[in-house]
Rosetta silent file (secondary structure, phi, psi, omega in degrees, C-alpha in Angstrom):
SEQUENCE: MSRIHMIRHGRPASTWGDADLDPGLDAVGAEQARAVAEALLALPAPERPTRVVSSPLRRCRETAQPLADALGVALEIDARVGEIPTPTALAPDDRPAWLRQAFEGRWSEIRGDLDYGAWTRDVAQGVASHPGAAVFSHFVALNAAVSVATGGEQVAAFRPDHVSVTVFDLVDSGLILVEKGREASTQVL
SCORE:     score description
SCORE:     0.000 S_00000001
   1 L     0.000  119.520  162.414  -11.353  -15.712  -10.399 S_00000001
   2 L  -130.735  148.561 -159.176   -7.862  -14.582   -9.536 S_00000001
   3 L   -82.754   90.150 -147.486   -6.047  -13.871   -6.618 S_00000001
   4 L  -132.060  134.337 -163.812   -4.215  -10.797   -5.578 S_00000001
   5 E  -109.982  137.437 -172.187   -2.297  -10.070   -2.541 S_00000001
   6 E  -139.469  130.552 -158.216   -1.046   -6.150   -1.519 S_00000001
   7 E  -121.873  134.080  166.859    1.436   -6.064    1.212 S_00000001
   8 E   -58.510   90.815  161.750    2.359   -2.929    3.174 S_00000001
   9 L    -9.192  129.365  168.910    5.927   -1.740    2.766 S_00000001
  10 L   -55.389 -174.327 -163.640    8.320   -2.962    5.804 S_00000001
  11 L   -90.340  163.928 -178.083    9.209   -0.383    7.970 S_00000001
  12 E  -102.611  157.731 -164.988   11.235    2.699    6.955 S_00000001
  13 L   -80.497  -20.315 -165.951   14.404    3.910    7.531 S_00000001
  14 L  -170.747  175.318 -172.075   12.957    7.698    8.295 S_00000001
  15 L  -152.781 -146.556 -124.312    9.080    8.647    8.332 S_00000001
  16 L   -97.403  169.268  159.775    6.710   11.375    7.563 S_00000001
  17 L    88.025  -50.412  157.024    8.385   14.784    7.743 S_00000001
  18 L   -18.045  169.074  175.840   12.399   13.573    7.600 S_00000001
  19 L   -73.770  -42.937 -147.999   14.877   15.069    5.285 S_00000001
  20 L  -113.197  109.621  162.736   14.956   11.666    3.196 S_00000001
  21 L   -82.109    0.132  154.629   11.496   12.422    1.165 S_00000001
  22 L  -137.541   33.857 -172.774   12.156    8.540   -0.276 S_00000001
  23 L   -27.183  166.167  179.957   13.713    6.334    2.201 S_00000001
  24 L  -111.326  166.920  151.164   14.910    2.809    1.776 S_00000001
  25 E   -78.674  152.727 -177.524   14.456    0.536    4.841 S_00000001
  26 L   -73.113  162.850  159.695   15.629    0.526    8.196 S_00000001
  27 L    -8.878  -48.283 -169.729   16.975   -3.308    9.657 S_00000001
  28 L   -64.726  -65.637 -158.792   13.523   -4.040   10.721 S_00000001
  29 H   -88.687    3.721  160.538   11.981   -3.571    7.799 S_00000001
  30 H   -67.005  -30.185 -173.250   14.856   -5.419    5.636 S_00000001
  31 H   -83.114  -46.576  168.787   14.144   -8.209    8.001 S_00000001
  32 H   -40.418  -45.391 -156.711   10.303   -7.702    7.566 S_00000001
  33 H   -85.516  -39.368  153.615   10.618   -8.005    3.648 S_00000001
  34 H   -47.244  -41.546  173.504   12.238  -11.450    4.075 S_00000001
  35 H   -57.826  -61.655  167.043    9.879  -12.516    6.279 S_00000001
  36 H   -55.012  -29.370  176.270    7.062  -11.667    3.998 S_00000001
  37 H   -65.453  -35.541 -165.496    8.744  -12.917    1.022 S_00000001
  38 H   -85.637   -3.429  172.038    9.056  -16.785    2.864 S_00000001
  39 L  -114.229   32.371  174.918    5.644  -16.417    3.987 S_00000001
  40 L  -104.498  -52.592  172.398    4.188  -15.625    0.286 S_00000001
  41 L   -79.192   11.018  154.941    6.207  -18.658   -0.676 S_00000001
  42 L   -55.355  -58.775 -165.531    4.635  -20.285    1.698 S_00000001
  43 L   -66.768  158.570 -178.352    1.293  -20.424    0.379 S_00000001
  44 L   -62.859  138.922 -133.051   -0.382  -23.563   -1.314 S_00000001
  45 L   -94.922   -7.811 -173.975    0.956  -23.117   -5.268 S_00000001
  46 L   -94.937  -17.360 -173.318   -2.588  -22.146   -6.238 S_00000001
  47 L   -95.344  -23.140 -169.039   -2.770  -19.014   -3.791 S_00000001
  48 L   -32.342  172.780  150.647    1.267  -17.944   -4.638 S_00000001
  49 L  -108.148  153.409 -164.459    1.715  -14.880   -6.256 S_00000001
  50 L  -128.409  -11.777  158.573    3.662  -15.421   -9.585 S_00000001
  51 E  -115.110  150.446 -171.740    4.275  -11.911  -10.020 S_00000001
  52 E  -124.091  132.279 -166.896    5.855   -8.829   -7.996 S_00000001
  53 E  -169.623  113.376 -156.070    4.728   -5.625   -8.461 S_00000001
  54 E  -115.593  156.889  166.032    5.772   -2.618   -6.504 S_00000001
  55 L   -62.734  165.595  179.329    4.981    1.565   -6.060 S_00000001
  56 L   -90.884  -45.006  177.294    8.344    3.449   -7.507 S_00000001
  57 L   -35.072  129.603 -155.813    9.112    4.286   -3.693 S_00000001
  58 H   -56.182  -38.641 -173.695   12.414    2.899   -2.571 S_00000001
  59 H   -60.832  -34.755 -172.843   10.526    1.170    0.587 S_00000001
  60 H   -70.563  -44.845 -168.438    7.792   -0.583   -1.347 S_00000001
  61 H   -68.563  -48.039 -174.421   10.639   -1.831   -3.801 S_00000001
  62 H   -73.518  -33.876  149.246   13.302   -2.960   -1.628 S_00000001
  63 H   -19.068  -92.005 -171.769   10.008   -4.726    0.469 S_00000001
  64 H   -54.017   -8.982 -177.539    9.357   -6.345   -2.694 S_00000001
  65 H   -51.057  -63.967 -151.813   13.241   -7.328   -3.898 S_00000001
  66 H   -77.496  -18.062  152.157   13.496  -10.478   -1.915 S_00000001
  67 H   -55.139  -42.127  152.931   10.205  -11.947   -3.383 S_00000001
  68 H   -47.280  -37.594  161.800   11.327  -11.355   -6.786 S_00000001
  69 H   -22.668  -73.896 -162.048   14.202  -12.674   -6.064 S_00000001
  70 H   -77.912  -20.010  178.832   13.115  -15.710   -4.873 S_00000001
  71 H   -99.879    2.536 -179.415   10.613  -16.448   -7.528 S_00000001
  72 L    75.431   55.810  137.631   13.187  -15.017   -9.977 S_00000001
  73 L   -89.402  170.373  166.817   10.892  -12.322  -11.847 S_00000001
  74 L   -67.429  148.885  173.257   11.138   -8.737  -12.576 S_00000001
  75 E   -99.778  143.505  179.600    9.724   -6.510  -10.390 S_00000001
  76 E  -116.372  148.171 -155.076    7.563   -4.371  -12.020 S_00000001
  77 E  -101.690  127.196  164.092    7.159   -0.910  -11.407 S_00000001
  78 L  -157.644  118.181  174.534    3.524    0.537  -11.475 S_00000001
  79 L   -66.878    6.183  160.070    2.840    4.390  -10.116 S_00000001
  80 L   -54.918  -49.103 -162.064   -0.712    3.552   -9.485 S_00000001
  81 L  -102.630   20.287 -133.902   -0.144    1.644   -6.429 S_00000001
  82 L  -115.329  176.264  178.240    2.207    4.314   -5.689 S_00000001
  83 L   -67.294  136.565  144.524    1.721    7.248   -1.887 S_00000001
  84 L   -32.230  111.838 -170.196   -1.197    9.416   -2.140 S_00000001
  85 L   -65.109  145.355  175.466    0.087   12.812   -4.156 S_00000001
  86 L   -76.663  138.503  171.421    0.495   15.857   -1.859 S_00000001
  87 L   -76.624  143.958 -147.825   -1.269   18.646   -3.170 S_00000001
  88 L   -38.476  -53.208 -153.281    1.122   21.189   -5.378 S_00000001
  89 L  -103.633   30.156  178.617    1.089   24.169   -3.215 S_00000001
  90 L   -99.594  121.147  177.996    1.817   22.132   -0.098 S_00000001
  91 L  -106.569  169.805 -170.321    4.953   22.061    1.547 S_00000001
  92 H   -32.427  -66.210 -171.496    6.943   18.757    2.874 S_00000001
  93 H   -48.107  -33.822  155.751    6.958   19.843    6.141 S_00000001
  94 H   -62.649   -0.404  174.952    3.075   20.254    5.750 S_00000001
  95 H   -93.302   -1.975  167.661    2.448   16.842    4.731 S_00000001
  96 H   -49.285  -61.464 -177.272    2.401   15.334    8.185 S_00000001
  97 H   -55.121  -50.011 -166.670   -0.714   17.713    9.236 S_00000001
  98 H   -80.407  -36.159  158.987   -2.503   17.278    6.242 S_00000001
  99 H   -47.250  -27.124 -178.690   -2.124   13.576    5.953 S_00000001
 100 H   -74.584  -51.996  174.165   -3.296   13.585    9.554 S_00000001
 101 H   -70.753  -28.246  175.049   -6.301   15.260    8.768 S_00000001
 102 L   -75.171  -20.655 -172.304   -6.952   13.147    5.995 S_00000001
 103 L   -92.557  -35.715  171.780   -7.526    9.865    7.984 S_00000001
 104 L   -88.000   53.257 -167.870  -10.005   11.523    9.863 S_00000001
 105 L  -168.753  171.133 -163.815  -12.371   11.976    6.957 S_00000001
 106 E   -75.543 -175.357 -173.994  -14.077   10.747    4.032 S_00000001
 107 L   -81.685  -82.822 -168.811  -12.170   10.473    0.321 S_00000001
 108 L   -54.088   -7.172  176.921  -14.166   13.270   -0.800 S_00000001
 109 L  -112.139   47.465  175.840  -13.505   15.914    1.962 S_00000001
 110 L  -102.944  130.050 -169.100   -9.145   15.654    1.473 S_00000001
 111 L  -110.475  112.898 -159.909   -8.817   19.038    1.024 S_00000001
 112 L   155.972  176.956 -157.491   -5.849   19.187   -2.282 S_00000001
 113 L  -111.824   32.220 -174.464   -5.852   19.620   -5.793 S_00000001
 114 L  -145.614  166.302  161.097   -7.084   16.408   -7.338 S_00000001
 115 L   -79.288   78.335  177.821  -10.177   14.341   -7.191 S_00000001
 116 L   -15.294  -69.146 -176.538   -9.569   11.872   -4.234 S_00000001
 117 L   -47.552  -44.936 -174.237  -12.450    9.655   -4.582 S_00000001
 118 H   -36.499  -56.956 -163.169  -10.851    9.584   -8.287 S_00000001
 119 H   -86.781   27.205  178.344   -7.824    8.531   -7.496 S_00000001
 120 H   -82.070  -97.050 -151.154   -9.391    5.537   -4.998 S_00000001
 121 H   -51.080    4.749  151.685  -10.454    3.897   -7.856 S_00000001
 122 H   -61.033  -39.555 -177.026   -6.988    4.714   -9.713 S_00000001
 123 H   -72.183  -78.879  152.553   -5.459    2.533   -6.993 S_00000001
 124 H   -19.262  -51.574  118.488   -7.901    0.121   -7.184 S_00000001
 125 H   -26.504  -87.419 -145.015   -7.669   -0.190  -11.772 S_00000001
 126 H   -57.428  -69.210 -173.342   -3.803   -0.460  -10.769 S_00000001
 127 H   -27.819  -66.170 -178.310   -4.166   -3.062   -7.766 S_00000001
 128 H   -50.906  -32.512  175.499   -6.897   -4.931  -10.196 S_00000001
 129 L   -90.940   28.579  153.198   -4.638   -5.004  -13.310 S_00000001
 130 L  -130.743   92.733 -172.745   -2.081   -7.310  -12.099 S_00000001
 131 L   -77.540  164.189 -174.389   -3.960  -10.787  -11.067 S_00000001
 132 L    76.461   12.309 -141.975   -1.663  -13.316   -9.690 S_00000001
 133 E  -136.130   92.950  156.628    0.647  -10.619   -7.779 S_00000001
 134 E   -22.619   86.181  161.745    2.299   -9.671   -5.013 S_00000001
 135 L   -78.530   79.040 -173.817    1.465   -5.886   -4.819 S_00000001
 136 L   -89.942  140.534 -167.445    3.464   -3.362   -2.617 S_00000001
 137 E  -152.962 -114.467 -154.929    2.593   -0.277   -1.818 S_00000001
 138 L  -148.786  142.804 -159.388    1.321    2.147    1.006 S_00000001
 139 H   -54.660  -55.718 -140.020   -1.019    2.379    4.544 S_00000001
 140 H   -91.145  -66.827  164.811   -3.174    5.019    2.037 S_00000001
 141 H   -56.545  -35.600  179.019   -3.177    3.150   -1.232 S_00000001
 142 H   -47.467  -57.032 -139.020   -4.408    0.030    1.047 S_00000001
 143 H   -86.545  -69.032  165.972   -7.108    1.894    2.720 S_00000001
 144 H    18.270  -90.588 -161.523   -7.545    2.777   -1.225 S_00000001
 145 H   -63.299  -49.354 -171.889   -8.375   -0.307   -2.458 S_00000001
 146 H   -52.387  -52.316 -172.091  -10.361   -1.821    0.468 S_00000001
 147 H   -39.884  -46.409 -171.749  -12.598    1.456    0.293 S_00000001
 148 H   -68.780  -41.566 -127.932  -13.520    0.653   -3.584 S_00000001
 149 H   -95.985  -47.532 -168.296  -13.220   -2.912   -3.057 S_00000001
 150 H  -115.462    4.327  159.756  -16.282   -2.353   -0.343 S_00000001
 151 L    76.692   16.253  136.058  -17.571    0.511   -1.414 S_00000001
 152 L    -1.309  114.274  155.100  -16.282    2.256    2.052 S_00000001
 153 L   -87.861  -34.866  158.167  -15.997    5.948    2.548 S_00000001
 154 E   -33.647  102.360  165.192  -13.667    6.371    5.431 S_00000001
 155 L   -17.946  -62.995  174.940   -9.966    7.069    4.736 S_00000001
 156 L   -83.095   40.201 -158.895   -8.617    5.181    7.386 S_00000001
 157 L   -54.577  -38.553 -171.732  -11.204    2.033    7.298 S_00000001
 158 L  -150.814  138.511 -168.659   -8.347    0.363    8.549 S_00000001
 159 L   -90.592   83.895 -165.983   -4.693    0.407    9.940 S_00000001
 160 E   -80.677  143.022  179.132   -2.183   -1.976    7.990 S_00000001
 161 L   -91.832  168.928  178.844    0.996   -2.409    9.792 S_00000001
 162 L   -70.615  136.865 -161.674    4.428   -3.195    7.857 S_00000001
 163 L    60.155   16.082 -175.462    3.894   -6.001    5.753 S_00000001
 164 L   -62.718  145.070  165.197    0.194   -6.665    6.281 S_00000001
 165 E   -91.233   65.960  178.883   -0.765   -8.832    3.775 S_00000001
 166 E   -55.685  168.168 -175.371   -4.390   -7.862    1.976 S_00000001
 167 E  -123.672  118.976  172.542   -6.050  -10.099    0.340 S_00000001
 168 E  -119.085  175.703  161.203   -8.199   -9.476   -2.907 S_00000001
 169 E  -142.924  142.986 -177.057   -9.493  -12.200   -5.393 S_00000001
 170 L   -95.832  121.670  167.002  -10.367  -10.306   -8.901 S_00000001
 171 L  -115.952  123.190  172.104  -14.024  -10.877  -10.485 S_00000001
 172 L    74.311   42.565 -177.251  -15.327   -9.342  -13.637 S_00000001
 173 L    72.497   -0.745 -177.361  -12.290   -6.816  -13.487 S_00000001
 174 L  -155.274  137.358 -151.351  -12.914   -5.823   -9.699 S_00000001
 175 L   -74.215  137.354  160.094  -11.633   -6.659   -6.394 S_00000001
 176 E  -131.659  124.927 -178.054  -13.558   -8.420   -3.602 S_00000001
 177 E   -63.081  136.999 -174.920  -11.939   -7.952   -0.355 S_00000001
 178 E  -117.850  -19.850 -167.898  -11.237  -11.537    0.614 S_00000001
 179 E  -163.920  111.629  144.900   -8.934  -10.560    3.932 S_00000001
 180 L   -69.123  179.423 -179.215   -7.335   -7.828    5.644 S_00000001
 181 L   -97.983 -133.787 -174.985   -4.232   -7.897    6.678 S_00000001
 182 L  -106.166  143.729 -179.998   -2.798   -7.582   10.174 S_00000001
 183 E   -89.573 -179.716 -167.405   -3.321   -3.923   11.595 S_00000001
 184 L  -102.000  142.135 -171.632   -0.700   -1.756   13.457 S_00000001
 185 L   -93.503   -5.895  171.437   -1.206   -2.159   17.256 S_00000001
 186 L  -101.778  166.891  173.699    0.264    1.641   17.757 S_00000001
 187 L   -51.314  -43.931 -175.251   -0.881    5.203   16.528 S_00000001
 188 L   -44.687  161.180  177.630    2.577    5.390   14.526 S_00000001
 189 L  -139.828    0.000    0.000    2.566    5.037   10.562 S_00000001
């Protein structure tokens, strides 16, 4: 058995539909990144991450970097734990409405140009391929990993807050949910 911590990125400098398609963190998000690094470093040695993995997107990389620096390890990038792919025909301005609709249903009901059930399994395999790691990712990807671990079908099974830490154990190459991270108290993502 091996423990994996999956962390949602800190608060970004802009949100859905803004001009910046790959925002970094705002000042609050940067402080959240430092705080989550401290919290993970304070875990008992057998539970403490020894690797740091991130989605390719800037908000995740910036959230992950303080932990990587503190551990003295290179930040590993894994696109499998990245943001949910937007359908290719969808304009960037239409992504927020598409996501809101997706959040109301099941993985199999998401309209788009790929099999989103298969995408959830790819996310879970990506997470599972990093035993002992802190994996910095996104709201939807966290829900994908939890769905695979629990057999759930709802896209928004829980609402992980910024820098929320969800804990999995890796058993026989599969994710076992130990604890969902702190949930957001508002509807704002």
